[in-house]
Amino acid sequence: MEKDLNHFSFDEKQATKLMRKAKLWSTLKMIGITVIVTPIVFVLLWYGFRSWSLNQAQQTMKEIVMFNEISAPNVHISHQTYDNNWFGGTIKTKTFKWIGNVPYVWESVERKYTLFGRSSRIYGSFGAIPLDLPAESNQFNRYNADTGDREMIFYHPEISYDAYKDIISDLNQVDDTTLVELGLSFDKAYHFDEIKSLVPSDVQFVWWWVDAYTDDYLVYMKQGKQVIPADSMLIYGFHSEQFEITGGIDTFITNVEQLRESSKSFKWAADEIHKSLVGDNQSIEQSDVKIIGAVVTGTSKQLEVLQGQSFIKASTFGVISDKKSVPN
C-alpha cells in the first residue's frame, strides 16, 4: 500500500517545472496570436477609417457643389480633389467664371472635413481699398486673393445707402472689345418672370441674386447700411438657365431643400434661406423667390445698353479681362 502511495506522491519540483513550461507555452501562444491578429486589426481599422473618410469626402464634395450653385455669383466648379486621412481630410475645389463666352480661371477653395460630416473653409486673405465714395459710406473695393480681380458689390433695395456706385457710366472708358463682368443691384424685388421681361434681350445675364434674407438679418444690415460683396458668406442666388443642370430657379429650390435635409455644414444657411422664402404652405414655390440683382457679362460695348435702365439702382465692376482697361 505504501509503495502504491509513493508511486502517486506529489513531486513539488516537478510540478513547478510543468507549470513553468505550461506558462511559457501559454505566453508564446499569446505572443503568436498577437503577432498574427494585430496586423489584421490594423488593416481592418485602416480600411474602415479610410472607407469612412472617403465616403465623407464624397458627400462633402456633393454638398460643396450644391452650396456653390446657390451662393457663388457667376462662379462654377471645374473639378475637386481630396486628401484624406483617418480622421477626415482636405478638399480642394477649383473654380472658374464665364466672362462673355470665355472661361476665366477663378479661385481655389479649400475646406477641411471630419468623419462626422462637418466641413469648414480654410480662408485666405483679401485686400481692400476705399472706393471713391465718402468715407462714412462704409463701402470698400474688394479684390480676390487668388486672381487680383475686383469682387462685385451689391446693394439691397430695402436699405438706403449714403452713396451708390454706378459703374455702367464708366464703360465708355473701357475698350469696346474688353470682356467685362458687372454686378447689378435692382431698385426693388421682382418676380423672376417680371424681371426677365424688363432686361435687354441682347445682354447675357449669367446669375440672379435672390432676396433670401430674414427680417431679423435685414434689420441688422439696415443698421450698418451694409453692402453685400460677391464673396460674402450671405449672398444667395442661382445661375442662369443657360447653364443647364446647375442653373434655373427650380434647381435653386431643390438645392436649398436637399441641404436642409442632409448637410451639417450648410444646414444653417439653407434653413435661413428657407425661413426667408417659405410661403404659407411651408414649402418654397417659384412665386416665393424674388430677384433683387444680377450678374451680367459681355464686352463693354454690349453692356452699354444697360445705361439708363430704371430698374438698375447700382452697378459695380467684377472681372475685367484686360486689367489695363480698368477705369480709375
Short mmCIF file of N, CA, C and O in Angstrom, two decimals, residues 95-221:
data_model
loop_
_atom_site.label_atom_id
_atom_site.label_comp_id
_atom_site.label_asym_id
_atom_site.label_seq_id
_atom_site.Cartn_x
_atom_site.Cartn_y
_atom_site.Cartn_z
N THR A 95 -12.29 76.65 -59.30
CA THR A 95 -13.46 77.30 -59.89
C THR A 95 -13.09 78.18 -61.08
O THR A 95 -11.92 78.50 -61.30
N PHE A 96 -14.12 78.57 -61.81
CA PHE A 96 -13.93 79.49 -62.93
C PHE A 96 -15.20 80.31 -63.10
O PHE A 96 -16.26 79.99 -62.54
N LYS A 97 -15.09 81.38 -63.87
CA LYS A 97 -16.24 82.21 -64.22
C LYS A 97 -16.42 82.21 -65.74
O LYS A 97 -15.48 81.96 -66.48
N TRP A 98 -17.66 82.50 -66.17
CA TRP A 98 -17.90 82.74 -67.58
C TRP A 98 -17.95 84.25 -67.79
O TRP A 98 -18.81 84.93 -67.24
N ILE A 99 -16.99 84.76 -68.55
CA ILE A 99 -16.97 86.18 -68.88
C ILE A 99 -17.22 86.27 -70.38
O ILE A 99 -16.35 85.91 -71.19
N GLY A 100 -18.40 86.72 -70.76
CA GLY A 100 -18.81 86.58 -72.15
C GLY A 100 -18.98 85.10 -72.43
O GLY A 100 -19.67 84.39 -71.71
N ASN A 101 -18.30 84.60 -73.44
CA ASN A 101 -18.31 83.17 -73.74
C ASN A 101 -16.95 82.54 -73.48
O ASN A 101 -16.62 81.50 -74.06
N VAL A 102 -16.19 83.17 -72.61
CA VAL A 102 -14.83 82.71 -72.33
C VAL A 102 -14.71 82.31 -70.86
O VAL A 102 -15.08 83.09 -69.97
N PRO A 103 -14.22 81.10 -70.56
CA PRO A 103 -13.99 80.72 -69.16
C PRO A 103 -12.81 81.48 -68.58
O PRO A 103 -11.80 81.68 -69.26
N TYR A 104 -12.96 81.94 -67.35
CA TYR A 104 -11.93 82.74 -66.69
C TYR A 104 -11.58 82.05 -65.38
O TYR A 104 -12.44 81.90 -64.50
N VAL A 105 -10.33 81.61 -65.25
CA VAL A 105 -9.91 80.87 -64.06
C VAL A 105 -10.09 81.74 -62.83
O VAL A 105 -9.61 82.88 -62.77
N TRP A 106 -10.76 81.17 -61.82
CA TRP A 106 -11.05 81.90 -60.59
C TRP A 106 -10.29 81.26 -59.44
O TRP A 106 -9.27 80.59 -59.64
N GLU A 107 -10.78 81.36 -58.25
CA GLU A 107 -10.03 80.95 -57.07
C GLU A 107 -10.11 79.45 -56.81
O GLU A 107 -11.01 78.76 -57.29
N SER A 108 -9.14 78.97 -56.01
CA SER A 108 -9.18 77.62 -55.47
C SER A 108 -9.60 77.72 -54.01
O SER A 108 -9.04 78.51 -53.25
N VAL A 109 -10.59 76.93 -53.64
CA VAL A 109 -11.13 76.97 -52.28
C VAL A 109 -10.82 75.65 -51.58
O VAL A 109 -11.06 74.58 -52.15
N GLU A 110 -10.29 75.72 -50.37
CA GLU A 110 -10.01 74.51 -49.60
C GLU A 110 -10.93 74.44 -48.39
O GLU A 110 -11.20 75.45 -47.74
N ARG A 111 -11.41 73.25 -48.12
CA ARG A 111 -12.24 73.01 -46.94
C ARG A 111 -11.72 71.77 -46.23
O ARG A 111 -11.38 70.77 -46.87
N LYS A 112 -11.66 71.84 -44.91
CA LYS A 112 -11.35 70.66 -44.10
C LYS A 112 -12.66 69.96 -43.76
O LYS A 112 -13.67 70.62 -43.52
N TYR A 113 -12.63 68.63 -43.75
CA TYR A 113 -13.83 67.89 -43.37
C TYR A 113 -13.46 66.83 -42.33
O TYR A 113 -12.31 66.42 -42.22
N THR A 114 -14.45 66.44 -41.55
CA THR A 114 -14.25 65.45 -40.50
C THR A 114 -15.02 64.17 -40.82
O THR A 114 -15.82 64.14 -41.76
N LEU A 115 -14.80 63.14 -40.01
CA LEU A 115 -15.52 61.89 -40.19
C LEU A 115 -16.98 62.00 -39.80
O LEU A 115 -17.77 61.08 -40.06
N PHE A 116 -17.34 63.11 -39.17
CA PHE A 116 -18.71 63.26 -38.69
C PHE A 116 -19.54 64.17 -39.59
O PHE A 116 -20.59 64.67 -39.20
N GLY A 117 -19.05 64.41 -40.82
CA GLY A 117 -19.85 65.11 -41.82
C GLY A 117 -19.81 66.62 -41.74
O GLY A 117 -20.62 67.29 -42.38
N ARG A 118 -18.89 67.18 -41.00
CA ARG A 118 -18.77 68.64 -40.92
C ARG A 118 -17.55 69.10 -41.70
O ARG A 118 -16.53 68.41 -41.75
N SER A 119 -17.66 70.29 -42.29
CA SER A 119 -16.54 70.85 -43.02
C SER A 119 -16.44 72.34 -42.74
O SER A 119 -17.43 72.98 -42.37
N SER A 120 -15.26 72.89 -42.91
CA SER A 120 -15.05 74.32 -42.68
C SER A 120 -14.05 74.83 -43.70
O SER A 120 -13.07 74.15 -44.03
N ARG A 121 -14.29 76.02 -44.18
CA ARG A 121 -13.42 76.60 -45.21
C ARG A 121 -12.12 77.08 -44.58
O ARG A 121 -12.10 77.60 -43.47
N ILE A 122 -11.03 76.88 -45.34
CA ILE A 122 -9.73 77.41 -44.95
C ILE A 122 -9.60 78.75 -45.67
O ILE A 122 -9.43 78.80 -46.88
N TYR A 123 -9.69 79.84 -44.93
CA TYR A 123 -9.75 81.16 -45.54
C TYR A 123 -8.36 81.71 -45.83
O TYR A 123 -7.44 81.56 -45.04
N GLY A 124 -8.26 82.37 -47.00
CA GLY A 124 -7.06 83.12 -47.32
C GLY A 124 -7.27 84.58 -46.93
O GLY A 124 -8.17 84.91 -46.17
N SER A 125 -6.47 85.44 -47.48
CA SER A 125 -6.58 86.86 -47.17
C SER A 125 -7.13 87.59 -48.38
O SER A 125 -7.16 87.09 -49.48
N PHE A 126 -7.60 88.78 -48.15
CA PHE A 126 -8.05 89.61 -49.26
C PHE A 126 -7.65 91.04 -48.98
O PHE A 126 -7.41 91.43 -47.84
N GLY A 127 -7.53 91.81 -50.04
CA GLY A 127 -7.16 93.20 -49.87
C GLY A 127 -8.37 94.08 -50.04
O GLY A 127 -9.33 93.73 -50.70
N ALA A 128 -8.37 95.25 -49.45
CA ALA A 128 -9.48 96.18 -49.59
C ALA A 128 -8.95 97.60 -49.58
O ALA A 128 -8.09 97.95 -48.78
N ILE A 129 -9.46 98.41 -50.51
CA ILE A 129 -9.12 99.83 -50.52
C ILE A 129 -10.42 100.61 -50.64
O ILE A 129 -11.41 100.09 -51.17
N PRO A 130 -10.46 101.84 -50.13
CA PRO A 130 -11.71 102.60 -50.19
C PRO A 130 -12.12 102.90 -51.62
O PRO A 130 -11.29 103.12 -52.50
N LEU A 131 -13.43 102.85 -51.86
CA LEU A 131 -13.96 103.32 -53.14
C LEU A 131 -13.85 104.84 -53.20
O LEU A 131 -13.61 105.50 -52.19
N ASP A 132 -14.07 105.42 -54.38
CA ASP A 132 -14.11 106.87 -54.48
C ASP A 132 -15.49 107.37 -54.05
O ASP A 132 -16.23 108.00 -54.78
N LEU A 133 -15.83 107.01 -52.81
CA LEU A 133 -17.10 107.40 -52.19
C LEU A 133 -16.79 107.98 -50.83
O LEU A 133 -15.68 107.80 -50.29
N PRO A 134 -17.71 108.73 -50.22
CA PRO A 134 -17.45 109.27 -48.89
C PRO A 134 -17.03 108.19 -47.91
O PRO A 134 -17.57 107.08 -47.93
N ALA A 135 -16.09 108.50 -47.06
CA ALA A 135 -15.57 107.50 -46.12
C ALA A 135 -16.67 106.95 -45.22
O ALA A 135 -16.65 105.78 -44.85
N GLU A 136 -17.65 107.81 -44.89
CA GLU A 136 -18.70 107.37 -43.98
C GLU A 136 -19.66 106.38 -44.64
O GLU A 136 -20.51 105.79 -43.98
N SER A 137 -19.55 106.19 -45.95
CA SER A 137 -20.45 105.26 -46.62
C SER A 137 -20.13 103.81 -46.27
O SER A 137 -20.92 102.92 -46.53
N ASN A 138 -18.95 103.58 -45.71
CA ASN A 138 -18.59 102.24 -45.24
C ASN A 138 -18.57 101.22 -46.38
O ASN A 138 -18.92 100.06 -46.20
N GLN A 139 -18.14 101.67 -47.58
CA GLN A 139 -18.08 100.80 -48.74
C GLN A 139 -16.63 100.70 -49.21
O GLN A 139 -15.89 101.68 -49.21
N PHE A 140 -16.24 99.51 -49.60
CA PHE A 140 -14.86 99.27 -49.99
C PHE A 140 -14.80 98.39 -51.23
O PHE A 140 -15.63 97.52 -51.43
N ASN A 141 -13.79 98.67 -52.07
CA ASN A 141 -13.47 97.72 -53.13
C ASN A 141 -12.84 96.49 -52.50
O ASN A 141 -12.07 96.60 -51.55
N ARG A 142 -13.15 95.35 -53.04
CA ARG A 142 -12.54 94.11 -52.57
C ARG A 142 -11.90 93.41 -53.76
O ARG A 142 -12.44 93.43 -54.87
N TYR A 143 -10.76 92.78 -53.50
CA TYR A 143 -10.03 92.10 -54.56
C TYR A 143 -9.83 90.64 -54.20
O TYR A 143 -9.50 90.32 -53.06
N ASN A 144 -10.01 89.77 -55.18
CA ASN A 144 -9.85 88.35 -54.95
C ASN A 144 -8.38 88.03 -54.67
O ASN A 144 -7.49 88.46 -55.39
N ALA A 145 -8.15 87.23 -53.61
CA ALA A 145 -6.78 86.94 -53.19
C ALA A 145 -6.03 86.09 -54.21
O ALA A 145 -4.82 86.20 -54.33
N ASP A 146 -6.73 85.25 -54.97
CA ASP A 146 -6.07 84.37 -55.93
C ASP A 146 -5.77 85.06 -57.25
O ASP A 146 -4.72 84.82 -57.86
N THR A 147 -6.70 85.88 -57.72
CA THR A 147 -6.56 86.43 -59.08
C THR A 147 -6.24 87.92 -59.12
O THR A 147 -5.78 88.41 -60.14
N GLY A 148 -6.53 88.63 -58.04
CA GLY A 148 -6.32 90.08 -58.03
C GLY A 148 -7.44 90.86 -58.67
O GLY A 148 -7.39 92.09 -58.75
N ASP A 149 -8.49 90.17 -59.15
CA ASP A 149 -9.62 90.86 -59.78
C ASP A 149 -10.56 91.44 -58.74
O ASP A 149 -10.61 91.00 -57.59
N ARG A 150 -11.34 92.41 -59.18
CA ARG A 150 -12.32 93.00 -58.28
C ARG A 150 -13.44 92.00 -57.96
O ARG A 150 -13.84 91.21 -58.81
N GLU A 151 -13.91 92.08 -56.73
CA GLU A 151 -15.11 91.35 -56.33
C GLU A 151 -16.28 92.32 -56.44
O GLU A 151 -16.21 93.47 -55.99
N MET A 152 -17.36 91.87 -57.06
CA MET A 152 -18.54 92.72 -57.19
C MET A 152 -19.16 93.05 -55.83
O MET A 152 -18.99 92.30 -54.87
N ILE A 153 -19.86 94.15 -55.77
CA ILE A 153 -20.55 94.59 -54.56
C ILE A 153 -22.02 94.83 -54.92
O ILE A 153 -22.34 95.38 -55.97
N PHE A 154 -22.91 94.40 -54.02
CA PHE A 154 -24.35 94.52 -54.27
C PHE A 154 -25.01 95.37 -53.19
O PHE A 154 -24.55 95.41 -52.03
N TYR A 155 -26.10 96.03 -53.57
CA TYR A 155 -26.85 96.93 -52.69
C TYR A 155 -28.27 96.40 -52.54
O TYR A 155 -28.99 96.25 -53.54
N HIS A 156 -28.70 96.16 -51.31
CA HIS A 156 -30.05 95.65 -51.09
C HIS A 156 -31.06 96.77 -51.29
O HIS A 156 -30.89 97.88 -50.77
N PRO A 157 -32.14 96.53 -52.02
CA PRO A 157 -33.09 97.61 -52.34
C PRO A 157 -33.84 98.18 -51.14
O PRO A 157 -34.38 99.29 -51.24
N GLU A 158 -33.90 97.44 -50.04
CA GLU A 158 -34.63 97.95 -48.88
C GLU A 158 -33.74 98.74 -47.93
O GLU A 158 -34.20 99.19 -46.88
N ILE A 159 -32.50 98.95 -48.30
CA ILE A 159 -31.57 99.73 -47.48
C ILE A 159 -31.25 101.03 -48.20
O ILE A 159 -30.94 101.03 -49.39
N SER A 160 -31.32 102.14 -47.47
CA SER A 160 -30.98 103.45 -48.04
C SER A 160 -29.51 103.73 -47.75
O SER A 160 -29.13 104.00 -46.61
N TYR A 161 -28.69 103.67 -48.77
CA TYR A 161 -27.25 103.88 -48.61
C TYR A 161 -26.90 105.35 -48.78
O TYR A 161 -27.63 106.11 -49.45
N ASP A 162 -25.78 105.74 -48.22
CA ASP A 162 -25.33 107.12 -48.35
C ASP A 162 -24.88 107.42 -49.78
O ASP A 162 -24.92 108.57 -50.23
N ALA A 163 -24.40 106.39 -50.47
CA ALA A 163 -23.94 106.56 -51.84
C ALA A 163 -24.07 105.24 -52.58
O ALA A 163 -24.08 104.17 -51.96
N TYR A 164 -24.17 105.34 -53.90
CA TYR A 164 -24.29 104.15 -54.75
C TYR A 164 -23.24 104.23 -55.85
O TYR A 164 -22.93 105.31 -56.35
N LYS A 165 -22.74 103.08 -56.22
CA LYS A 165 -21.78 103.02 -57.33
C LYS A 165 -22.53 102.76 -58.63
O LYS A 165 -23.34 101.85 -58.72
N ASP A 166 -22.23 103.57 -59.65
CA ASP A 166 -22.85 103.40 -60.96
C ASP A 166 -21.74 103.23 -61.99
O ASP A 166 -21.34 104.18 -62.67
N ILE A 167 -21.23 102.01 -62.08
CA ILE A 167 -20.07 101.76 -62.93
C ILE A 167 -20.45 101.69 -64.41
O ILE A 167 -19.59 101.80 -65.29
N ILE A 168 -21.74 101.53 -64.71
CA ILE A 168 -22.17 101.45 -66.11
C ILE A 168 -21.76 102.72 -66.86
O ILE A 168 -21.40 102.67 -68.04
N SER A 169 -21.80 103.84 -66.17
CA SER A 169 -21.44 105.10 -66.81
C SER A 169 -19.95 105.18 -67.14
O SER A 169 -19.53 106.05 -67.90
N ASP A 170 -19.15 104.28 -66.58
CA ASP A 170 -17.70 104.26 -66.85
C ASP A 170 -17.32 103.31 -67.98
O ASP A 170 -16.14 103.19 -68.33
N LEU A 171 -18.30 102.59 -68.53
CA LEU A 171 -17.99 101.61 -69.56
C LEU A 171 -17.37 102.24 -70.80
O LEU A 171 -16.61 101.59 -71.53
N ASN A 172 -17.67 103.51 -71.05
CA ASN A 172 -17.09 104.16 -72.23
C ASN A 172 -15.60 104.41 -72.07
O ASN A 172 -14.93 104.79 -73.02
N GLN A 173 -15.07 104.19 -70.86
CA GLN A 173 -13.63 104.32 -70.64
C GLN A 173 -12.89 103.00 -70.92
O GLN A 173 -11.67 102.94 -70.86
N VAL A 174 -13.65 101.94 -71.17
CA VAL A 174 -13.08 100.63 -71.41
C VAL A 174 -13.13 100.32 -72.90
O VAL A 174 -14.12 100.65 -73.58
N ASP A 175 -12.09 99.70 -73.42
CA ASP A 175 -12.06 99.34 -74.83
C ASP A 175 -13.30 98.54 -75.21
O ASP A 175 -13.75 97.67 -74.45
N ASP A 176 -13.85 98.80 -76.38
CA ASP A 176 -15.13 98.20 -76.80
C ASP A 176 -15.12 96.68 -76.77
O ASP A 176 -16.16 96.06 -76.55
N THR A 177 -13.97 96.06 -77.04
CA THR A 177 -13.91 94.60 -77.13
C THR A 177 -13.50 93.92 -75.83
O THR A 177 -13.41 92.70 -75.76
N THR A 178 -13.23 94.70 -74.78
CA THR A 178 -12.82 94.13 -73.49
C THR A 178 -14.01 93.45 -72.82
O THR A 178 -15.09 94.03 -72.72
N LEU A 179 -13.81 92.21 -72.38
CA LEU A 179 -14.87 91.48 -71.69
C LEU A 179 -14.99 91.95 -70.25
O LEU A 179 -13.98 92.10 -69.55
N VAL A 180 -16.22 92.15 -69.81
CA VAL A 180 -16.48 92.75 -68.51
C VAL A 180 -17.54 91.94 -67.77
O VAL A 180 -18.46 91.40 -68.36
N GLU A 181 -17.39 91.90 -66.45
CA GLU A 181 -18.40 91.34 -65.56
C GLU A 181 -18.93 92.46 -64.68
O GLU A 181 -18.15 93.20 -64.08
N LEU A 182 -20.25 92.60 -64.63
CA LEU A 182 -20.87 93.64 -63.81
C LEU A 182 -21.83 93.02 -62.80
O LEU A 182 -22.58 92.10 -63.13
N GLY A 183 -21.82 93.56 -61.58
CA GLY A 183 -22.82 93.20 -60.59
C GLY A 183 -23.88 94.28 -60.54
O GLY A 183 -23.56 95.46 -60.32
N LEU A 184 -25.12 93.91 -60.79
CA LEU A 184 -26.23 94.87 -60.82
C LEU A 184 -27.10 94.72 -59.58
O LEU A 184 -27.41 93.60 -59.16
N SER A 185 -27.50 95.84 -59.01
CA SER A 185 -28.44 95.87 -57.89
C SER A 185 -29.71 96.57 -58.37
O SER A 185 -29.64 97.66 -58.92
N PHE A 186 -30.86 95.94 -58.13
CA PHE A 186 -32.12 96.48 -58.64
C PHE A 186 -32.75 97.45 -57.65
O PHE A 186 -32.41 97.48 -56.47
N ASP A 187 -33.71 98.21 -58.15
CA ASP A 187 -34.37 99.23 -57.33
C ASP A 187 -35.40 98.63 -56.38
O ASP A 187 -35.81 99.26 -55.41
N LYS A 188 -35.83 97.40 -56.66
CA LYS A 188 -36.79 96.71 -55.80
C LYS A 188 -36.74 95.22 -56.11
O LYS A 188 -36.00 94.78 -57.01
N ALA A 189 -37.50 94.43 -55.37
CA ALA A 189 -37.56 92.98 -55.62
C ALA A 189 -38.57 92.70 -56.74
O ALA A 189 -39.67 93.27 -56.76
N TYR A 190 -38.17 91.81 -57.65
CA TYR A 190 -39.03 91.46 -58.78
C TYR A 190 -39.26 89.95 -58.81
O TYR A 190 -38.38 89.16 -58.45
N HIS A 191 -40.45 89.56 -59.29
CA HIS A 191 -40.64 88.16 -59.63
C HIS A 191 -39.76 87.84 -60.84
O HIS A 191 -39.48 88.72 -61.67
N PHE A 192 -39.35 86.59 -60.96
CA PHE A 192 -38.40 86.22 -61.99
C PHE A 192 -38.94 86.53 -63.38
O PHE A 192 -38.24 87.11 -64.23
N ASP A 193 -40.18 86.16 -63.65
CA ASP A 193 -40.77 86.42 -64.98
C ASP A 193 -40.85 87.92 -65.25
O ASP A 193 -40.66 88.37 -66.40
N GLU A 194 -41.10 88.68 -64.20
CA GLU A 194 -41.23 90.13 -64.36
C GLU A 194 -39.89 90.76 -64.74
O GLU A 194 -39.82 91.58 -65.67
N ILE A 195 -38.82 90.37 -64.06
CA ILE A 195 -37.53 90.99 -64.36
C ILE A 195 -37.00 90.53 -65.71
O ILE A 195 -36.36 91.30 -66.44
N LYS A 196 -37.30 89.29 -66.09
CA LYS A 196 -36.85 88.83 -67.41
C LYS A 196 -37.50 89.61 -68.54
O LYS A 196 -36.92 89.75 -69.62
N SER A 197 -38.70 90.12 -68.29
CA SER A 197 -39.38 90.91 -69.32
C SER A 197 -38.82 92.32 -69.41
O SER A 197 -39.06 93.02 -70.41
N LEU A 198 -38.05 92.74 -68.40
CA LEU A 198 -37.51 94.10 -68.38
C LEU A 198 -36.09 94.18 -68.93
O LEU A 198 -35.69 95.22 -69.46
N VAL A 199 -35.32 93.11 -68.79
CA VAL A 199 -33.90 93.17 -69.16
C VAL A 199 -33.74 93.14 -70.67
O VAL A 199 -34.53 92.52 -71.39
N PRO A 200 -32.71 93.82 -71.18
CA PRO A 200 -32.44 93.79 -72.62
C PRO A 200 -32.13 92.37 -73.08
O PRO A 200 -31.36 91.65 -72.45
N SER A 201 -32.71 91.96 -74.17
CA SER A 201 -32.56 90.57 -74.64
C SER A 201 -31.16 90.26 -75.15
O SER A 201 -30.76 89.10 -75.19
N ASP A 202 -30.41 91.29 -75.54
CA ASP A 202 -29.08 91.04 -76.10
C ASP A 202 -27.97 91.13 -75.05
O ASP A 202 -26.79 91.17 -75.38
N VAL A 203 -28.33 91.17 -73.76
CA VAL A 203 -27.35 91.19 -72.68
C VAL A 203 -27.36 89.83 -71.99
O VAL A 203 -28.42 89.27 -71.71
N GLN A 204 -26.18 89.31 -71.70
CA GLN A 204 -26.05 87.98 -71.10
C GLN A 204 -26.14 88.07 -69.58
O GLN A 204 -25.18 88.44 -68.91
N PHE A 205 -27.30 87.71 -69.04
CA PHE A 205 -27.47 87.63 -67.59
C PHE A 205 -27.08 86.22 -67.16
O PHE A 205 -27.72 85.24 -67.55
N VAL A 206 -26.03 86.11 -66.34
CA VAL A 206 -25.48 84.79 -66.00
C VAL A 206 -25.82 84.34 -64.59
O VAL A 206 -25.67 83.15 -64.26
N TRP A 207 -26.27 85.26 -63.72
CA TRP A 207 -26.57 84.89 -62.33
C TRP A 207 -27.60 85.86 -61.79
O TRP A 207 -27.59 87.05 -62.12
N TRP A 208 -28.51 85.33 -60.94
CA TRP A 208 -29.59 86.13 -60.38
C TRP A 208 -29.50 86.13 -58.85
O TRP A 208 -29.42 85.07 -58.24
N TRP A 209 -29.55 87.33 -58.28
CA TRP A 209 -29.44 87.50 -56.83
C TRP A 209 -30.84 87.40 -56.21
O TRP A 209 -31.75 88.14 -56.58
N VAL A 210 -30.99 86.49 -55.25
CA VAL A 210 -32.29 86.24 -54.61
C VAL A 210 -32.35 86.98 -53.27
O VAL A 210 -31.39 86.99 -52.49
N ASP A 211 -33.50 87.57 -53.00
CA ASP A 211 -33.73 88.23 -51.71
C ASP A 211 -34.05 87.16 -50.66
O ASP A 211 -35.21 86.90 -50.35
N ALA A 212 -32.99 86.55 -50.13
CA ALA A 212 -33.15 85.43 -49.19
C ALA A 212 -32.65 85.82 -47.81
O ALA A 212 -31.90 85.08 -47.16
N TYR A 213 -33.08 86.98 -47.33
CA TYR A 213 -32.66 87.47 -46.02
C TYR A 213 -33.86 87.51 -45.09
O TYR A 213 -34.92 88.04 -45.45
N THR A 214 -33.69 86.99 -43.91
CA THR A 214 -34.77 87.01 -42.92
C THR A 214 -34.99 88.45 -42.46
O THR A 214 -34.11 89.31 -42.60
N ASP A 215 -36.13 88.70 -41.87
CA ASP A 215 -36.44 90.05 -41.39
C ASP A 215 -35.43 90.50 -40.34
O ASP A 215 -35.00 91.66 -40.33
N ASP A 216 -35.04 89.58 -39.45
CA ASP A 216 -34.08 89.94 -38.41
C ASP A 216 -32.73 90.35 -38.99
O ASP A 216 -32.11 91.33 -38.56
N TYR A 217 -32.27 89.59 -40.00
CA TYR A 217 -30.97 89.93 -40.57
C TYR A 217 -31.04 91.20 -41.40
O TYR A 217 -30.09 91.98 -41.44
N LEU A 218 -32.18 91.45 -42.03
CA LEU A 218 -32.33 92.68 -42.80
C LEU A 218 -32.29 93.90 -41.88
O LEU A 218 -31.71 94.93 -42.23
N VAL A 219 -32.89 93.78 -40.69
CA VAL A 219 -32.81 94.87 -39.70
C VAL A 219 -31.35 95.12 -39.34
O VAL A 219 -30.90 96.27 -39.24
N TYR A 220 -30.59 94.06 -39.15
CA TYR A 220 -29.16 94.18 -38.82
C TYR A 220 -28.41 94.89 -39.95
O TYR A 220 -27.58 95.78 -39.70
N MET A 221 -28.68 94.53 -41.19
CA MET A 221 -27.99 95.16 -42.32
C MET A 221 -28.36 96.63 -42.44
O MET A 221 -27.52 97.47 -42.79
#
